[in-house]
Every structure is written in structure tokens, then in C-alpha cells.
Tab-separated table of C-alpha atoms in Angstrom:
chain	number	residue	atom	x	y	z
W	3	MET	CA	-20.894	-17.217	-9.718
W	4	PRO	CA	-19.754	-15.657	-11.703
W	5	PHE	CA	-19.196	-12.345	-10.050
W	6	SER	CA	-16.860	-9.231	-10.450
W	7	HIS	CA	-15.496	-6.804	-7.599
W	8	HIS	CA	-13.880	-4.362	-9.643
W	9	SER	CA	-15.346	-2.623	-12.962
W	10	HIS	CA	-15.294	1.022	-14.606
W	11	SER	CA	-17.579	2.819	-17.010
W	12	GLY	CA	-16.792	5.399	-19.614
W	13	GLN	CA	-19.640	7.554	-18.157
W	14	PHE	CA	-17.337	8.192	-15.105
W	15	CYS	CA	-13.759	7.515	-15.957
W	16	LEU	CA	-12.429	8.689	-19.363
W	17	HIS	CA	-9.929	5.743	-19.948
W	18	ALA	CA	-12.902	3.508	-20.054
W	19	LYS	CA	-15.829	2.938	-22.621
W	20	ASP	CA	-19.900	2.600	-22.269
W	21	ASP	CA	-22.260	3.912	-19.922
W	22	LEU	CA	-22.629	2.728	-16.373
W	23	GLU	CA	-26.071	1.036	-16.799
W	24	THR	CA	-24.893	-0.652	-19.937
W	25	ILE	CA	-22.196	-2.195	-17.793
W	26	VAL	CA	-24.722	-3.491	-15.265
W	27	THR	CA	-27.122	-4.830	-18.074
W	28	THR	CA	-24.310	-6.622	-19.890
W	29	ALA	CA	-23.401	-8.368	-16.780
W	30	ILE	CA	-26.920	-9.471	-16.232
W	31	ALA	CA	-27.058	-10.830	-19.815
W	32	LYS	CA	-23.907	-12.539	-19.559
W	33	GLY	CA	-25.195	-14.284	-16.386
W	34	MET	CA	-23.430	-12.551	-13.432
W	35	GLU	CA	-24.791	-12.838	-9.881
W	36	THR	CA	-23.016	-10.062	-8.469
W	37	LEU	CA	-21.187	-6.598	-9.903
W	38	VAL	CA	-19.312	-4.325	-7.471
W	39	LEU	CA	-19.045	-0.842	-9.174
W	40	THR	CA	-15.728	0.888	-8.110
W	41	GLU	CA	-15.320	3.757	-10.182
W	42	HIS	CA	-11.745	5.823	-9.330
W	43	MET	CA	-11.555	8.120	-6.593
W	44	PRO	CA	-11.440	11.639	-7.267
W	45	ARG	CA	-7.823	13.255	-7.045
W	46	ASP	CA	-7.019	16.477	-5.364
W	47	GLN	CA	-4.099	17.900	-6.928
W	48	GLU	CA	-3.881	19.237	-10.639
W	49	THR	CA	-0.682	17.597	-10.968
W	50	ASP	CA	-2.245	14.382	-10.850
W	51	LEU	CA	-4.494	14.767	-13.739
W	52	TYR	CA	-4.115	12.338	-16.530
W	53	PRO	CA	-3.438	13.429	-20.468
W	54	GLU	CA	-7.028	12.771	-21.419
W	55	GLU	CA	-8.449	14.575	-18.437
W	56	ILE	CA	-6.308	17.620	-19.054
W	57	GLU	CA	-7.604	17.592	-22.874
W	58	ALA	CA	-11.328	17.166	-21.860
W	59	GLY	CA	-10.923	20.330	-19.605
W	60	ARG	CA	-11.238	18.532	-16.458
W	61	THR	CA	-10.231	19.979	-12.942
W	62	THR	CA	-10.081	18.271	-9.720
W	63	ALA	CA	-13.200	20.237	-8.729
W	64	SER	CA	-15.001	18.580	-11.703
W	65	LEU	CA	-13.702	15.119	-10.807
W	66	PHE	CA	-15.167	15.554	-7.408
W	67	GLU	CA	-18.366	16.500	-9.190
W	68	THR	CA	-18.235	13.358	-11.429
W	69	PHE	CA	-17.517	11.172	-8.678
W	70	ASP	CA	-20.948	12.480	-6.781
W	71	GLU	CA	-22.763	12.028	-10.071
W	72	TYR	CA	-21.407	8.275	-10.135
W	73	TYR	CA	-22.586	7.685	-6.576
W	74	LYS	CA	-26.016	8.864	-7.485
W	75	GLU	CA	-26.299	6.831	-10.397
W	76	ALA	CA	-24.802	3.517	-8.728
W	77	ARG	CA	-27.418	3.635	-6.143
W	78	ARG	CA	-30.188	4.123	-8.710
W	79	LEU	CA	-28.923	1.288	-10.576
W	80	GLN	CA	-28.395	-0.854	-7.445
W	81	SER	CA	-32.320	-0.298	-6.716
W	82	ALA	CA	-33.593	-0.597	-10.551
W	83	TYR	CA	-31.822	-4.154	-11.080
W	84	SER	CA	-32.123	-5.427	-7.694
W	85	LEU	CA	-34.274	-8.426	-8.711
W	86	GLU	CA	-31.914	-9.420	-11.554
W	87	ILE	CA	-28.105	-8.862	-10.054
W	88	GLU	CA	-26.599	-8.069	-6.686
W	89	VAL	CA	-25.220	-4.696	-7.475
W	90	LEU	CA	-22.748	-2.994	-4.833
W	91	VAL	CA	-21.401	0.584	-4.879
W	92	GLY	CA	-17.721	0.948	-4.137
W	93	VAL	CA	-15.099	2.988	-4.754
W	94	GLU	CA	-11.230	2.029	-6.071
W	95	THR	CA	-8.881	4.255	-4.084
W	96	ASP	CA	-5.599	5.426	-5.250
W	97	TRP	CA	-2.478	5.939	-2.709
W	98	ILE	CA	-0.544	8.730	-4.458
W	99	ARG	CA	0.932	10.183	-1.634
W	100	PRO	CA	0.532	10.250	2.277
W	101	SER	CA	-2.046	13.262	1.964
W	102	SER	CA	-4.369	10.819	-0.087
W	103	GLU	CA	-5.240	9.331	3.436
W	104	GLN	CA	-7.298	12.353	4.086
W	105	VAL	CA	-8.941	12.281	0.844
W	106	ILE	CA	-10.028	8.820	1.049
W	107	GLY	CA	-11.035	9.455	4.638
W	108	ASN	CA	-13.456	12.330	3.378
W	109	LEU	CA	-14.960	10.114	0.792
W	110	LEU	CA	-15.765	7.463	3.689
W	111	LYS	CA	-17.252	10.029	5.558
W	112	LYS	CA	-19.431	11.574	2.691
W	113	TYR	CA	-20.582	8.329	1.325
W	114	ARG	CA	-21.960	4.952	2.612
W	115	PHE	CA	-20.111	2.604	0.337
W	116	ASP	CA	-20.612	-1.026	0.232
W	117	THR	CA	-16.954	-1.648	0.033
W	118	LEU	CA	-13.790	-0.453	-1.240
W	119	VAL	CA	-10.758	-1.629	-3.445
W	120	GLY	CA	-7.462	-0.235	-2.240
W	121	SER	CA	-4.791	0.158	-5.143
W	122	VAL	CA	-1.544	1.775	-5.858
W	123	HIS	CA	-1.003	3.276	-9.331
W	124	HIS	CA	1.755	5.739	-8.731
W	125	VAL	CA	5.300	5.847	-7.326
W	126	HIS	CA	6.862	9.312	-6.387
W	127	GLY	CA	3.666	10.632	-7.861
W	128	ILE	CA	4.299	9.202	-11.132
W	129	PRO	CA	1.733	6.899	-12.973
W	130	ILE	CA	3.367	3.268	-13.358
W	131	ASP	CA	0.573	1.589	-15.162
W	132	PHE	CA	-0.552	4.271	-17.630
W	133	ASP	CA	2.113	3.962	-20.642
W	134	ARG	CA	5.808	2.657	-20.965
W	135	ALA	CA	7.177	6.376	-20.958
W	136	THR	CA	5.744	7.249	-17.470
W	137	TYR	CA	6.522	3.939	-16.069
W	138	GLU	CA	10.343	4.541	-17.360
W	139	ARG	CA	10.121	8.102	-15.553
W	140	ALA	CA	9.224	6.454	-12.268
W	141	ARG	CA	11.971	3.862	-12.801
W	142	ASP	CA	14.552	6.433	-13.144
W	143	VAL	CA	13.564	8.472	-10.090
W	144	SER	CA	13.542	5.161	-8.131
W	145	GLY	CA	17.349	4.670	-9.410
W	146	GLY	CA	16.722	3.005	-12.832
W	147	THR	CA	16.101	-0.712	-12.356
W	148	ASP	CA	13.014	-2.530	-12.286
W	149	GLU	CA	13.923	-4.073	-8.781
W	150	LYS	CA	14.464	-0.734	-7.413
W	151	LEU	CA	11.184	0.472	-8.617
W	152	TYR	CA	9.200	-2.585	-7.235
W	153	THR	CA	10.794	-1.991	-3.970
W	154	GLU	CA	9.557	1.508	-3.598
W	155	TYR	CA	5.962	0.285	-5.169
W	156	TYR	CA	5.400	-2.137	-2.455
W	157	ASP	CA	6.565	0.204	0.241
W	158	ALA	CA	3.981	2.712	-1.139
W	159	GLN	CA	1.446	-0.215	-0.936
W	160	LEU	CA	2.188	-0.910	2.696
W	161	GLU	CA	1.648	2.896	3.507
W	162	MET	CA	-1.790	2.274	1.858
W	163	LEU	CA	-2.551	-0.745	3.466
W	164	GLU	CA	-1.569	0.650	6.902
W	165	ALA	CA	-3.508	3.724	6.425
W	166	VAL	CA	-6.657	2.228	4.592
W	167	LYS	CA	-6.985	-1.328	5.598
W	168	PRO	CA	-8.968	-1.830	2.069
W	169	PRO	CA	-11.208	-5.028	2.568
W	170	ILE	CA	-10.251	-5.837	-1.143
W	171	VAL	CA	-6.507	-5.095	-2.331
W	172	GLY	CA	-6.547	-3.855	-6.228
W	173	HIS	CA	-4.164	-5.877	-8.579
W	174	PHE	CA	-1.428	-6.585	-5.807
W	175	ASP	CA	1.518	-6.531	-8.490
W	176	VAL	CA	0.318	-4.454	-11.119
W	177	ILE	CA	3.848	-2.926	-10.854
W	178	ARG	CA	5.083	-5.764	-13.122
W	179	LEU	CA	2.758	-4.528	-16.056
W	180	LEU	CA	5.110	-2.310	-18.039
W	181	SER	CA	8.160	-3.975	-16.681
W	182	ASP	CA	11.013	-5.384	-18.819
W	183	ASP	CA	9.716	-8.849	-18.185
W	184	PRO	CA	6.088	-8.636	-16.867
W	185	ASN	CA	6.117	-12.604	-16.406
W	186	ALA	CA	9.152	-12.920	-14.579
W	187	SER	CA	8.962	-14.485	-10.968
W	188	MET	CA	9.099	-11.654	-8.077
W	189	LYS	CA	11.362	-14.218	-6.355
W	190	GLN	CA	14.632	-13.175	-8.263
W	191	HIS	CA	14.649	-10.274	-6.270
W	192	ASP	CA	15.112	-10.949	-2.714
W	193	VAL	CA	14.450	-7.333	-1.515
W	194	VAL	CA	11.246	-7.269	-3.406
W	195	TRP	CA	9.859	-10.560	-2.292
W	196	SER	CA	10.501	-9.787	1.360
W	197	ARG	CA	8.377	-6.793	0.647
W	198	ILE	CA	5.716	-8.987	-1.008
W	199	LEU	CA	5.696	-11.431	2.067
W	200	ARG	CA	5.598	-8.433	4.467
W	201	ASN	CA	2.289	-6.922	2.706
W	202	LEU	CA	0.654	-9.840	2.477
W	203	SER	CA	1.167	-10.765	6.150
W	204	PHE	CA	-0.356	-7.544	7.093
W	205	ILE	CA	-3.379	-8.103	4.774
W	206	SER	CA	-3.887	-11.113	6.162
W	207	SER	CA	-3.701	-10.018	9.895
W	208	TYR	CA	-6.364	-7.518	9.254
W	209	GLY	CA	-8.786	-9.855	7.163
W	210	GLY	CA	-8.291	-8.185	3.861
W	211	MET	CA	-8.742	-10.110	0.384
W	212	LEU	CA	-6.613	-10.163	-2.690
W	213	GLU	CA	-8.756	-9.982	-5.838
W	214	VAL	CA	-7.714	-12.385	-8.798
W	215	ASN	CA	-7.597	-9.934	-11.372
W	216	SER	CA	-8.281	-11.267	-14.724
W	217	ALA	CA	-7.317	-7.893	-16.769
W	218	ALA	CA	-3.552	-9.032	-16.565
W	219	LEU	CA	-4.891	-11.703	-19.250
W	220	ARG	CA	-6.162	-9.035	-21.615
W	221	LYS	CA	-3.189	-6.955	-21.304
W	222	GLY	CA	-0.727	-9.960	-22.771
W	223	MET	CA	0.457	-11.552	-19.246
W	224	ARG	CA	0.383	-15.366	-18.676
W	225	GLU	CA	-1.083	-14.879	-15.429
W	226	PRO	CA	-3.981	-12.790	-13.741
W	227	TYR	CA	-2.846	-10.356	-10.866
W	228	PRO	CA	-1.299	-11.503	-8.444
W	229	GLN	CA	0.929	-14.104	-10.069
W	230	GLY	CA	0.671	-17.564	-8.724
W	231	GLU	CA	3.749	-17.749	-6.599
W	232	ILE	CA	2.045	-14.702	-4.728
W	233	CYS	CA	-1.365	-16.376	-4.315
W	234	GLN	CA	0.162	-19.420	-2.875
W	235	GLU	CA	2.071	-17.427	-0.339
W	236	PHE	CA	-1.554	-15.733	0.798
W	237	LEU	CA	-3.078	-19.313	0.865
W	238	LYS	CA	-0.389	-20.149	3.576
W	239	MET	CA	-1.596	-17.135	5.656
W	240	GLU	CA	-5.021	-18.349	5.149
W	241	GLY	CA	-5.733	-15.257	3.356
W	242	GLY	CA	-9.123	-14.812	1.157
W	243	PHE	CA	-9.643	-14.129	-2.708
W	244	VAL	CA	-12.187	-12.328	-4.704
W	245	LEU	CA	-12.640	-12.615	-8.469
W	246	SER	CA	-12.409	-9.630	-10.598
W	247	ASP	CA	-12.399	-8.312	-14.249
W	248	ASP	CA	-11.601	-4.904	-13.674
W	249	SER	CA	-13.492	-4.027	-16.911
W	250	HIS	CA	-13.685	-0.876	-18.324
W	251	GLY	CA	-16.373	-1.373	-20.905
W	252	ILE	CA	-18.921	-4.022	-22.080
W	253	GLY	CA	-16.386	-5.810	-24.033
W	254	GLN	CA	-14.312	-6.614	-21.005
W	255	VAL	CA	-17.054	-7.685	-18.612
W	256	GLY	CA	-16.055	-11.335	-17.610
W	257	PHE	CA	-13.208	-11.292	-19.984
W	258	GLY	CA	-10.863	-14.285	-19.336
W	259	TYR	CA	-12.808	-15.889	-16.890
W	260	LYS	CA	-12.555	-19.329	-18.108
W	261	ARG	CA	-8.892	-19.331	-17.899
W	262	THR	CA	-8.599	-17.131	-14.599
W	263	ILE	CA	-10.927	-20.195	-12.673
W	264	GLU	CA	-8.598	-22.745	-14.207
W	265	PHE	CA	-5.437	-20.769	-12.802
W	266	VAL	CA	-7.197	-20.441	-9.609
W	267	ALA	CA	-7.713	-24.144	-9.373
W	268	GLU	CA	-3.988	-25.123	-10.449
W	269	ILE	CA	-2.529	-23.011	-7.765
W	270	GLY	CA	-4.575	-24.521	-5.086
W	271	ILE	CA	-7.377	-21.939	-4.194
W	272	GLN	CA	-10.481	-24.066	-3.329
W	273	THR	CA	-12.683	-21.150	-2.008
W	274	LEU	CA	-13.432	-17.671	-3.486
W	275	MET	CA	-15.268	-15.094	-1.465
W	276	VAL	CA	-18.042	-13.128	-3.129
W	277	LEU	CA	-19.509	-9.933	-1.310
W	278	GLN	CA	-23.188	-9.884	-0.584
W	279	ARG	CA	-25.851	-7.486	1.189
W	280	GLY	CA	-26.384	-8.946	4.573
W	281	PRO	CA	-26.001	-8.503	8.363
W	282	MET	CA	-22.801	-10.444	9.038
W	283	THR	CA	-20.182	-7.801	8.407
W	284	ARG	CA	-16.450	-8.043	9.141
W	285	ASP	CA	-15.732	-4.353	8.473
W	286	PRO	CA	-17.741	-1.737	10.535
W	287	ARG	CA	-17.160	0.734	8.137
W	288	PHE	CA	-19.359	-1.398	5.610
W	289	PRO	CA	-22.037	-2.537	7.933
W	290	GLU	CA	-24.262	-4.217	5.474
W	291	VAL	CA	-22.156	-6.398	3.487
W	292	PHE	CA	-20.475	-9.864	3.978
W	293	GLY	CA	-18.175	-12.242	2.266
W	294	ARG	CA	-19.910	-15.481	1.314
W	295	PRO	CA	-17.402	-18.526	0.682
W	296	VAL	CA	-18.183	-20.226	-3.007
W	297	PRO	CA	-16.295	-23.514	-3.776
W	298	VAL	CA	-14.276	-23.131	-7.024
W	299	HIS	CA	-14.569	-26.888	-7.934
W	300	GLY	CA	-17.189	-27.369	-10.455
W	301	LEU	CA	-17.866	-23.785	-11.154
W	302	GLU	CA	-16.945	-23.933	-14.717
W	303	GLN	CA	-19.084	-26.881	-15.395
W	304	LYS	CA	-22.094	-25.613	-13.117
W	305	HIS	CA	-22.681	-22.405	-14.060
W	306	VAL	CA	-24.593	-20.776	-17.156
W	307	PHE	CA	-21.680	-17.935	-17.606
W	308	PHE	CA	-19.161	-20.492	-18.403
W	309	GLN	CA	-21.721	-22.495	-20.676
W	310	ALA	CA	-22.259	-19.385	-22.557
W	311	GLN	CA	-18.607	-18.902	-23.129
W	312	ARG	CA	-18.139	-22.396	-24.393
W	313	THR	CA	-20.915	-21.856	-26.653
W	314	ALA	CA	-19.486	-18.655	-28.217
W	315	ALA	CA	-16.048	-20.437	-28.435
W	316	ASP	CA	-17.672	-23.319	-30.427
W	317	ARG	CA	-19.154	-20.821	-32.810
W	318	LEU	CA	-15.579	-19.185	-33.680
W	319	SER	CA	-14.050	-22.644	-34.317
């Protein structure tokens, strides 16, 4: 501890900052022991390009070329820094429509990833976590209310889960980010809550894990992804959790971890899983990686990472 199972760099993602090697060396400098690199998968339709990609002259073909460059650089860094940090090479997949399954399948055939983070960033082919305007457009297509958009988000998420069975499920409830009340309980919507429980049950059935993602804190929310009430339901199902910062630059590496560990302890999570290289795999697609349990109790007091955070806080006080 600490570790992160979800990260990005400005070298291979236009809405991030800093090159990939600097991300790795920053993690080392901060005392991280494991860093999973998970650049976004390339998208295969021009209509799915983001504004900054269009402005930069990107095409779907260039996205695939960039991803190939990422994979090669990630493997180089994994080897170069192997004595200082456990670097794992993964991908964050995106489920935009059913045809995304083929794109993901082709990537898994071409590259030998260490793991995979499965996420949903679109509903009806429209981004739901990019900005408020696109969120509202997706909501309008869904029927005009947050509840209806949430419902369709969790239905799309189930499609992704059934098709991909990701070892790690990315920011499970990111749909709340740009909603009218991002901190509201999902239990207020019966139809939504039933879908959440359904999806959690499926994740548990195949041994998938939820990431506790601190990025929600830097985006102004009171709790990480997923909310505590969702984590507690997954605990009842004996589901596992990993820790992620979802960093998009060196300033976000390990951001909010002190509060996130407090949150984890408060809601009753006693063990976090950390991925590492070894023979005891649970998923034959990733034969060289397994999950090692780490007790939550005492993490903040014992690890140099949190000692450094306290020292920095003392200097600012």
C-alpha cells in the first residue's frame, strides 16, 4: 500500500497531462508500491471522437496507432522500473454500443494485458461524464429525468459486464457525476436501485471487483465511487474491492487517498485487493496476475505514503 489500479497520462490521452514515465516516477517518489496503467481503449467510429481529439486532428485510425505506442511504452516502463515499483499494463475499456464487444475482443487478442478495467462512459452513444451539456443531451434522449438516465446507464453497464466480465469494474456509479444531485442516495429510485443490486450480484457471481475510486473526491463529491451504500451491498455479496486514483496527471497520483481510506474503514471494508504478478490467477485471460489481500486496519498509520501526506499537511497548516 498504497496502490492504484486505474491511471492515465497526457502522452496517450488528450484530456490528461504529463508523460507516462513521469506518472510512473511520481508514483515511485510518493511511495506507491503498485501502479496499474490503464489508458483508454481506442474507439472505432468517428462519431465517438471527443472535441479535443477532433481539434487535434485525431482519427479512429490514429487512436489505434496511439494505443499501440502506449502498450509498447508501458511494457518498457514495466521492465525499466521493476525494482522500484510493480507496474502492471492494462486497459480501460469503454462500452458505447453492443459492437464495442468486438473491439474489446480484438484488443484482448492482440495485446497481452495484465488486467482490464471495464467502464461505461456513454448512454445512447452520448458521453455522460464529459460535460453538463452532453449529460443533459443523454438525459433528454432517455426521457428527461436523472432516474431514467440512471436506469439506462445501469442496463448498458449490465450489457458490458455480461460481455466482458472485467476483473475490475471502473467507477461503478460515475453516472451521478453531472446529475442534479451527485450526492443523493440511489435508493430513492426503486427502479435504479434494483438494477444496481442486479449488477452487483452479477459482478460477484464471476469474481469481479469494484474499484474504490478517489477521483470523485477531486470532482467535488462527498464520497468516492461507488457511494458507501453501494459498497456495503457488495460487501454483503462477499465482493472484493481495489483502490484507484484514476489519475490524469502527476498532480492527481494518490489524490484523496487519506480520506478514501477513512471512507473504506467507515463503511466496513476490512480488506482491499492489490494485483500483482504471480501464478495464482483467477482469470485465464490474465494468466500472470493475481489479487493479494491487504488489511485496511492500520494502513494510514503504517505506510510511508500517508506519513508523507501528513507531513505535507503540517507544512500547509
